[in-house]
PDB file of C-alpha atoms in Angstrom:
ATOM      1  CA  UNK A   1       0.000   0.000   0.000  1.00 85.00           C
ATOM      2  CA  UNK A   2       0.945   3.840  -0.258  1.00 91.00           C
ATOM      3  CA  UNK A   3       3.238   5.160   2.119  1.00 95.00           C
ATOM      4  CA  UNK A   4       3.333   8.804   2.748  1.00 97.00           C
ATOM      5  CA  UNK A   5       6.759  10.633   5.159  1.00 97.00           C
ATOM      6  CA  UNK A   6       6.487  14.538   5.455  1.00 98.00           C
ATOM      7  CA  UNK A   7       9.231  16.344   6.806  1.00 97.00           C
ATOM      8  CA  UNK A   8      10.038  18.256   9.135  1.00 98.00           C
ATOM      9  CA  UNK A   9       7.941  17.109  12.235  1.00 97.00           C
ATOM     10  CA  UNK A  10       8.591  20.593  13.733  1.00 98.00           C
ATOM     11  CA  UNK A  11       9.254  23.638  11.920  1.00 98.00           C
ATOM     12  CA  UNK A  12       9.309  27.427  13.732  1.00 98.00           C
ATOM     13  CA  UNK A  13       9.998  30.402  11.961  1.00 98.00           C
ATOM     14  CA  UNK A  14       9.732  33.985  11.706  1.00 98.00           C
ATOM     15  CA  UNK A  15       6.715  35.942  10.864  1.00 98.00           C
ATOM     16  CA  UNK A  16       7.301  37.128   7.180  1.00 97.00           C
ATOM     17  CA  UNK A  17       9.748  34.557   6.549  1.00 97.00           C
ATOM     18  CA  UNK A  18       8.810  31.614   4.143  1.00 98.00           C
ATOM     19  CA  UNK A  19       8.541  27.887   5.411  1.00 98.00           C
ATOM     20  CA  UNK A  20       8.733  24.500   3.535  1.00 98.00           C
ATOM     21  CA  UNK A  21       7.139  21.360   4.096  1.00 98.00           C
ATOM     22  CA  UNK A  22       8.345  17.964   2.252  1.00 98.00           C
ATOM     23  CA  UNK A  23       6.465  15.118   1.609  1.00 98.00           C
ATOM     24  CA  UNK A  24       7.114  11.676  -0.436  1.00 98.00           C
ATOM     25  CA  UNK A  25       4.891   8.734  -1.706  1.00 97.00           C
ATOM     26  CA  UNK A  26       5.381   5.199  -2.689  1.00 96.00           C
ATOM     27  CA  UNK A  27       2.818   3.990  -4.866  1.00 94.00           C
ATOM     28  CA  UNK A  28       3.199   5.238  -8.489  1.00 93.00           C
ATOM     29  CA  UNK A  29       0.067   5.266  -8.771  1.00 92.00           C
ATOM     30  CA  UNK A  30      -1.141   8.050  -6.513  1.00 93.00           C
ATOM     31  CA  UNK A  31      -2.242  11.363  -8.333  1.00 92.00           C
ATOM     32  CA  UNK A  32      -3.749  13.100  -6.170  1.00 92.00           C
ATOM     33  CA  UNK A  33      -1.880  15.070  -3.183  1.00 94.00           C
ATOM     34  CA  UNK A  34      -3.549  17.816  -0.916  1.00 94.00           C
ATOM     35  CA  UNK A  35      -2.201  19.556   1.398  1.00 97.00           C
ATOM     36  CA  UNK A  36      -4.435  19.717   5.212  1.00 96.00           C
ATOM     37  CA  UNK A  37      -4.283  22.178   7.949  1.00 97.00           C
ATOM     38  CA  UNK A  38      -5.547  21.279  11.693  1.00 96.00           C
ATOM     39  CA  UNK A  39      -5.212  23.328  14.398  1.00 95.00           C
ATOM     40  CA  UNK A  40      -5.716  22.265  17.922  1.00 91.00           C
ATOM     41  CA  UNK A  41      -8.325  20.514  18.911  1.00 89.00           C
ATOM     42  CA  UNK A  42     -10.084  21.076  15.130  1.00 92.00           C
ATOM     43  CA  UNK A  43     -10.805  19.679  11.838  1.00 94.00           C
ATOM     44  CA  UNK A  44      -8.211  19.266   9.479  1.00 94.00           C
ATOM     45  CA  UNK A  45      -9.161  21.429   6.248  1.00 94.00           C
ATOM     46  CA  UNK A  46      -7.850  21.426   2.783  1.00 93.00           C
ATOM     47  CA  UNK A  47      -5.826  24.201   2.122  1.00 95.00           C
ATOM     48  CA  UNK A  48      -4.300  23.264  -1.152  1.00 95.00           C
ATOM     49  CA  UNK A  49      -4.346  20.268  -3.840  1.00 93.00           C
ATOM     50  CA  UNK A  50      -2.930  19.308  -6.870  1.00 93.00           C
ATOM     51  CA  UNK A  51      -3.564  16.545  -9.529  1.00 90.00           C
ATOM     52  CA  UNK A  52      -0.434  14.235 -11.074  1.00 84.00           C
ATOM     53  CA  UNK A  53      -1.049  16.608 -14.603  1.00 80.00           C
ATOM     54  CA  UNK A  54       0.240  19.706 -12.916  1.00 79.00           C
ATOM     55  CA  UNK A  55       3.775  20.739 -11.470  1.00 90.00           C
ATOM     56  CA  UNK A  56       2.803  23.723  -9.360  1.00 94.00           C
ATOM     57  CA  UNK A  57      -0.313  25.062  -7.760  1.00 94.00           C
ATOM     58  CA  UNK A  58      -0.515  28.559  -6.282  1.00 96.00           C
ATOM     59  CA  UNK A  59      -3.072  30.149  -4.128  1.00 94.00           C
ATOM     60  CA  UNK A  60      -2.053  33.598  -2.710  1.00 96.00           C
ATOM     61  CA  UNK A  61       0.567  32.744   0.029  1.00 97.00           C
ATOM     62  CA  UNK A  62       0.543  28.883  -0.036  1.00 98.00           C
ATOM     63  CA  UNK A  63       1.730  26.867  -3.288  1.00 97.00           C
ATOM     64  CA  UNK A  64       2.702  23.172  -4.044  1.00 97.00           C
ATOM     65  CA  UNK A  65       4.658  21.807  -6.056  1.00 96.00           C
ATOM     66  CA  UNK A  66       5.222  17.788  -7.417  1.00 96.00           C
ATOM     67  CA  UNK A  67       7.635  15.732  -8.944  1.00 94.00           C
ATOM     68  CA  UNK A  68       6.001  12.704 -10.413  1.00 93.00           C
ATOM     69  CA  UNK A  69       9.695  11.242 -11.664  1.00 92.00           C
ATOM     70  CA  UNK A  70      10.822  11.957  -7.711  1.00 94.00           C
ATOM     71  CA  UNK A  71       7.607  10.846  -6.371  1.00 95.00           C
ATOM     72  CA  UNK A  72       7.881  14.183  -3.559  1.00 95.00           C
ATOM     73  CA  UNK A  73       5.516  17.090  -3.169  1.00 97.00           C
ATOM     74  CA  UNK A  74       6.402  20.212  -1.039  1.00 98.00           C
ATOM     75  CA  UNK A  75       4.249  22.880   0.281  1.00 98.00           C
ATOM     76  CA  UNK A  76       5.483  26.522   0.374  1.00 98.00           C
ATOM     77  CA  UNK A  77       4.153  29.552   2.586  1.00 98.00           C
ATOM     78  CA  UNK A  78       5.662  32.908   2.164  1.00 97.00           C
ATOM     79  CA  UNK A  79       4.912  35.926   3.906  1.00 98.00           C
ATOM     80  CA  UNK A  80       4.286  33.616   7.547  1.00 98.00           C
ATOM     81  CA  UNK A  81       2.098  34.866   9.868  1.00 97.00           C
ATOM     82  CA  UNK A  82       1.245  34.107  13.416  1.00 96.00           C
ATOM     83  CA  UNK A  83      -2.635  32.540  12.076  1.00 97.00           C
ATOM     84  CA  UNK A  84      -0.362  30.606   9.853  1.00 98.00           C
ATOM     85  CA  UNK A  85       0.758  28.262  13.029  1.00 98.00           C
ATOM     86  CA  UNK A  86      -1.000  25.100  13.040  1.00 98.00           C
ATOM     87  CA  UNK A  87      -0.006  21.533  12.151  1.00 98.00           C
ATOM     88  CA  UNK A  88       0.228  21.040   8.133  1.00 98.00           C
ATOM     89  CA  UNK A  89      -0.366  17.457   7.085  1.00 98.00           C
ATOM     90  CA  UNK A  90       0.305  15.952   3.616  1.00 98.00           C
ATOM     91  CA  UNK A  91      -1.959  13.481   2.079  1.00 96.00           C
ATOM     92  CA  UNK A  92      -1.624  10.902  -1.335  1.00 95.00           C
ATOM     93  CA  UNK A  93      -4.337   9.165  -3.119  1.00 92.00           C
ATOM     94  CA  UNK A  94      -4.981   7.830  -5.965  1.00 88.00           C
ATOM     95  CA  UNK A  95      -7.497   9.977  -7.425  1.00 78.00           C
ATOM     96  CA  UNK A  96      -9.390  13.025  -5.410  1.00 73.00           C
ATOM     97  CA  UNK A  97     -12.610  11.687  -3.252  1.00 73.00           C
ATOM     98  CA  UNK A  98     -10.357   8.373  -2.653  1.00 80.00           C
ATOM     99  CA  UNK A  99      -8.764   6.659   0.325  1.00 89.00           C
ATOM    100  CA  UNK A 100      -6.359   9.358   1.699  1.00 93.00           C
ATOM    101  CA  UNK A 101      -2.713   8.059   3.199  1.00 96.00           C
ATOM    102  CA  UNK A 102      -1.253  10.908   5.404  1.00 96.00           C
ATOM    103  CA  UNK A 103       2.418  11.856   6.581  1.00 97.00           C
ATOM    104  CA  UNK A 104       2.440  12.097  10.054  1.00 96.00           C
ATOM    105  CA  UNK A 105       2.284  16.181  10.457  1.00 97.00           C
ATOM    106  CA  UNK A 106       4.162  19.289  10.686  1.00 98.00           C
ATOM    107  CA  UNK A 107       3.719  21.188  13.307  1.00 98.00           C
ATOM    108  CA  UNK A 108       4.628  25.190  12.176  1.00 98.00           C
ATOM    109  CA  UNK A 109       4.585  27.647  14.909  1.00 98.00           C
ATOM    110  CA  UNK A 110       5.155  31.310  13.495  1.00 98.00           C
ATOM    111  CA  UNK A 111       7.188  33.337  15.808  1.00 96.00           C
ATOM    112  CA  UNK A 112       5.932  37.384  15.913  1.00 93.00           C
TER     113      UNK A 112
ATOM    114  CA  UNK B   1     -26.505  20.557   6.404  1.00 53.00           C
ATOM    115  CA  UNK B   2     -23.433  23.218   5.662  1.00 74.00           C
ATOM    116  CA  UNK B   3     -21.193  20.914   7.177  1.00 92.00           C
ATOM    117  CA  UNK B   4     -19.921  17.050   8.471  1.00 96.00           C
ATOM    118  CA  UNK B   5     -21.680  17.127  11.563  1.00 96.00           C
ATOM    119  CA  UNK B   6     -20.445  14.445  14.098  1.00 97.00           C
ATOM    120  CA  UNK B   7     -21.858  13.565  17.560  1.00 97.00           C
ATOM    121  CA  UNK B   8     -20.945  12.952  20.020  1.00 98.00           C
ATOM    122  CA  UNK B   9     -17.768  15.424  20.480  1.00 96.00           C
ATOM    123  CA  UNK B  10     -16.344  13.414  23.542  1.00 97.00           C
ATOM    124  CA  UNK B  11     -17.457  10.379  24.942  1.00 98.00           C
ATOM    125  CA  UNK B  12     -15.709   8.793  27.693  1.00 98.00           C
ATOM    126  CA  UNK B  13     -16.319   4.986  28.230  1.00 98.00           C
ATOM    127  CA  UNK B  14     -15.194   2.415  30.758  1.00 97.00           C
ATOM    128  CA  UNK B  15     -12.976  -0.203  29.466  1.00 97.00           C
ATOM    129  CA  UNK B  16     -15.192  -3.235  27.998  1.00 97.00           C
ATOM    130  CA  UNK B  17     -18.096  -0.926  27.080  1.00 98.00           C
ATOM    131  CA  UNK B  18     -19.963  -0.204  23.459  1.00 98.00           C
ATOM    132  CA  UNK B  19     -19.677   2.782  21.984  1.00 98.00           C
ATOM    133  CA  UNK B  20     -21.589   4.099  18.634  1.00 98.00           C
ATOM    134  CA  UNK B  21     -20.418   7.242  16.916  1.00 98.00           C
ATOM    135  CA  UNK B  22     -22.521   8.938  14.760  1.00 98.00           C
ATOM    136  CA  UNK B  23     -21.586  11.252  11.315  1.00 98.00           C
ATOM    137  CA  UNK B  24     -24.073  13.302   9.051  1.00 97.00           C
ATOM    138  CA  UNK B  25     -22.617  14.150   5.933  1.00 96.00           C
ATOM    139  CA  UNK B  26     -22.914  16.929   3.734  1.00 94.00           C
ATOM    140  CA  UNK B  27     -26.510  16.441   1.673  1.00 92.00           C
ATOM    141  CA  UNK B  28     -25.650  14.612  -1.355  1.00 89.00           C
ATOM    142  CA  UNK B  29     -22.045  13.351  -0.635  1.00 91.00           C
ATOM    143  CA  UNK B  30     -21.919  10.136  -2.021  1.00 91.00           C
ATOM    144  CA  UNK B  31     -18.311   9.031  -0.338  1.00 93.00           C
ATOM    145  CA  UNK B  32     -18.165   8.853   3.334  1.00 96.00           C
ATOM    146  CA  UNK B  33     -15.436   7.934   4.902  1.00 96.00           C
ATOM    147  CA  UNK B  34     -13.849   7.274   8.417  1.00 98.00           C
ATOM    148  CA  UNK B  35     -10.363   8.151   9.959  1.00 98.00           C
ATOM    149  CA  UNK B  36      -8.739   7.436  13.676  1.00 98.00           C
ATOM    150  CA  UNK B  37      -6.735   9.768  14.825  1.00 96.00           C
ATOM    151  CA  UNK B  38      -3.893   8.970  17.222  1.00 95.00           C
ATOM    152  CA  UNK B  39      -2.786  12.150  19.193  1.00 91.00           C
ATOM    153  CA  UNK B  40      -0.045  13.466  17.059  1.00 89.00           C
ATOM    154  CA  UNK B  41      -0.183  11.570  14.342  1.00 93.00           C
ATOM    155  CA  UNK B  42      -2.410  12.012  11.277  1.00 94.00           C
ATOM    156  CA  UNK B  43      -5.401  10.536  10.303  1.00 95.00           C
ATOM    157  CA  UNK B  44      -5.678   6.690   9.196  1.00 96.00           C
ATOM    158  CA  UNK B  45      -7.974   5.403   6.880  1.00 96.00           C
ATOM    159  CA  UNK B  46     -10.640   3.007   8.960  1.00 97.00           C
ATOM    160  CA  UNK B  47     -13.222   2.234   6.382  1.00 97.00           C
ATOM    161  CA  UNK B  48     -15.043   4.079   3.234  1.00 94.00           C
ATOM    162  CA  UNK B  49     -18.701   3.661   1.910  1.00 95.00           C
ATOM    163  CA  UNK B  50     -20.467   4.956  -1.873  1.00 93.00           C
ATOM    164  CA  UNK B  51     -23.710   5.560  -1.106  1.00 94.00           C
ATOM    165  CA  UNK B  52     -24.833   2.654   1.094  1.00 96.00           C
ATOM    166  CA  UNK B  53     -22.043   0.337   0.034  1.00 96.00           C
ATOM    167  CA  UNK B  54     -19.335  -0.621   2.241  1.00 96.00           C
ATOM    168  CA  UNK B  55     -16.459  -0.537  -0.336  1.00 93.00           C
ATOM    169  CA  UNK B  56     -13.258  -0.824   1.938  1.00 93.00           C
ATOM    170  CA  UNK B  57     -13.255  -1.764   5.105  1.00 94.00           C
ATOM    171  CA  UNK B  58      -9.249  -2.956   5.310  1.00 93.00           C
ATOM    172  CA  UNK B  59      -8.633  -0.345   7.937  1.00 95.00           C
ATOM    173  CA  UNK B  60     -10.395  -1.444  10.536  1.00 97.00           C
ATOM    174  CA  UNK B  61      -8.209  -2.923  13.209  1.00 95.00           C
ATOM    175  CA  UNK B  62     -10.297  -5.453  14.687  1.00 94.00           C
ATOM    176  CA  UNK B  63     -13.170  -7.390  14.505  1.00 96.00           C
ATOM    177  CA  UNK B  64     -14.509  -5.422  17.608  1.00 98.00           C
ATOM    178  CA  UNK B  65     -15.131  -2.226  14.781  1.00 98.00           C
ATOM    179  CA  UNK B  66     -18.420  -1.966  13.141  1.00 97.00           C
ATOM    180  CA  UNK B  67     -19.470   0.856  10.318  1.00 98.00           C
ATOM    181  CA  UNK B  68     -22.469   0.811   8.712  1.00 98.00           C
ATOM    182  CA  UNK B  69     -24.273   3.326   6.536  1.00 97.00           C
ATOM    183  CA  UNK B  70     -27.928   2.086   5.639  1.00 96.00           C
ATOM    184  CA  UNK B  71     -29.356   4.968   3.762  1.00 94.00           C
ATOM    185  CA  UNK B  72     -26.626   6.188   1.923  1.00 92.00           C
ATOM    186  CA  UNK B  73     -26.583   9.337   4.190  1.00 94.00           C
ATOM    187  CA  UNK B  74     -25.873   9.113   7.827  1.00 97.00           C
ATOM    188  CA  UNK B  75     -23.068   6.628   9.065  1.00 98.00           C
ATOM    189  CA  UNK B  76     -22.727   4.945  12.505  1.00 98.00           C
ATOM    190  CA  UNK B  77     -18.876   3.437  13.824  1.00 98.00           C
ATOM    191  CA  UNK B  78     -19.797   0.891  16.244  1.00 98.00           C
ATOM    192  CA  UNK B  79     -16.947  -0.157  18.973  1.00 98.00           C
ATOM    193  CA  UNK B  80     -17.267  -3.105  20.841  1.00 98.00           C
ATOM    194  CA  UNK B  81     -15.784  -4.318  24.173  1.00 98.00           C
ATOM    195  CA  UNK B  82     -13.782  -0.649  24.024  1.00 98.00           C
ATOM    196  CA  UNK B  83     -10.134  -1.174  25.291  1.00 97.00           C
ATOM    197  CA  UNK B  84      -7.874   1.532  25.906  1.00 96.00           C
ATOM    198  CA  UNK B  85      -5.786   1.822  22.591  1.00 96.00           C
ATOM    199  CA  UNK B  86      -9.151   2.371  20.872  1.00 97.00           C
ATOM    200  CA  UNK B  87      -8.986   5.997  22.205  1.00 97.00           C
ATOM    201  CA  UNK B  88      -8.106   8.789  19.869  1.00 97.00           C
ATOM    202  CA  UNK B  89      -9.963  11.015  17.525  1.00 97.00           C
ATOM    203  CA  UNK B  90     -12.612   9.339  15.180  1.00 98.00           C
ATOM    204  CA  UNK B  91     -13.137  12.121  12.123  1.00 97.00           C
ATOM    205  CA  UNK B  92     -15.755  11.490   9.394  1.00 97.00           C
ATOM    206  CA  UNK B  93     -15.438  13.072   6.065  1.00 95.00           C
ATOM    207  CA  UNK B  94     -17.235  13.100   3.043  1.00 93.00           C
ATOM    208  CA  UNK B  95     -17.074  13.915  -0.887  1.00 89.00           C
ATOM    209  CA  UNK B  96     -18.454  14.232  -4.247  1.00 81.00           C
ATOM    210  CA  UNK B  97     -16.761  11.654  -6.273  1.00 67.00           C
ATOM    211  CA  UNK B  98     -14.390  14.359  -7.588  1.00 64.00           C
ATOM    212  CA  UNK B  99     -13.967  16.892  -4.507  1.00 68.00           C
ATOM    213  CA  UNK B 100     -11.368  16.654  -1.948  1.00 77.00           C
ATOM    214  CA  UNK B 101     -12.979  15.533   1.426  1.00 85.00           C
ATOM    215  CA  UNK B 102     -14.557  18.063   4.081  1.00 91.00           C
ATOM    216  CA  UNK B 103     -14.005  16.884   7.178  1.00 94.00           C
ATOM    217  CA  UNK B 104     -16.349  16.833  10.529  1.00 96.00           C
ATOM    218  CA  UNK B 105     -14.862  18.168  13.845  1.00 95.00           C
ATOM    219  CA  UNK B 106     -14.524  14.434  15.355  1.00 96.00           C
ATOM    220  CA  UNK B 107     -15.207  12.551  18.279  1.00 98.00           C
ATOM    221  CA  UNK B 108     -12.942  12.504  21.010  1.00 97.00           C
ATOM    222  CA  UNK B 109     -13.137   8.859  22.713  1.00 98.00           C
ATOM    223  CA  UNK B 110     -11.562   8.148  26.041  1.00 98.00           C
ATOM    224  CA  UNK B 111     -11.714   4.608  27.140  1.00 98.00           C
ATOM    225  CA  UNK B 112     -10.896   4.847  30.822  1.00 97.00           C
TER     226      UNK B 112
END
């Protein structure tokens, strides 16, 4: 089955700076990643997603990008800010409104 | 509704009792699916129904878990004979067959 590692487990940085999450896959197969954002004691929500057929997704501050030959997806934020603190968690499937395998979480705490 | 709507939020049982936990998805999601979530860690897949059908059920960790979903709309997870690893965060989610999932808030179970 697919098996999903996201790095860094913990990640602080300053407010304004940028911060990078990295996440890899196992099964080929899997083409469709989203990116998830929980805070404490809440729901994780979708933040961003992108399909195998794209490279890079942006949305304001938050983007992700995915290499298919690497089989590793990243999420970038720029412009951090103290809302931004949460933990992040990656996600693989093989197609979107599928089974969902998720990294184990990045907990970003953005420093004012 | 506007939302996953889960009940209870936190149920506390004795060791060795029953629990049912209940999820209402959003109107006309046809993919419901369930997640356990160990306290920092992210969300693994339990079990996944279309409609009424009970499609995967691989992630269930023991006979002692139950899902069922006769309608096609609302979802019960049945625990049996609850033992203390079985606490964590249960989180329903549900999708259109080409969305990414929206998640409910959870349940918080406690076996004590």
């Amino acid at each position: 089955g697919e098996n999903v590692e996201q790095h860094p487990s913990t990640l602080s940085v300053q407010e304004g700076d940028s911060a990078v999450i990295k996440c890899t896959y196992s099964d080929s197969a899997s083409n469709y990643f989203p990116w998830y954002k929980q805070e404490l004691g809440k729901r994780p929500q979708l933040i961003i997603d992108i399909r195998s057929n794209v490279g890079e997704k942006k949305d304001q501050r938050i983007a992700v990008t995915l290499n298919k030959t690497a089989k590793h997806f990243s999420l970038h934020i720029t412009e951090t800010q103290p809302e931004d603190s949460a933990v992040y968690f990656c996600a693989a499937s093989k197609a979107s409104g599928s089974r969902l395998t998720f990294g184990e979480g990045t907990q970003l705490t953005v420093n004012p | 509704g506007a939302g996953v709507s889960q009940s209870p939020r936190y149920k506390v049982a004795k060791r060795g009792q029953d629990v049912a936990l209940r999820c209402d998805p959003i109107s006309g999601h046809v993919s419901l699916f369930w997640y356990q979530q160990a306290l920092g860690q992210g969300p693994e897949f339990l079990t996944y129904f279309q409609n009424e059908a009970q499609l995967d059920k691989s992630g269930l960790p023991s006979d002692r878990f139950f899902a069922e979903r006769p309608e096609g709309s609302v979802s019960t997870l049945k625990i049996q004979r609850t033992q203390q690893e079985d606490s964590a965060v249960y989180l329903c989610a549900s999708s259109l067959a080409s969305d990414g999932y929206t998640f409910g808030s959870g349940t918080r179970l406690t076996v004590v």
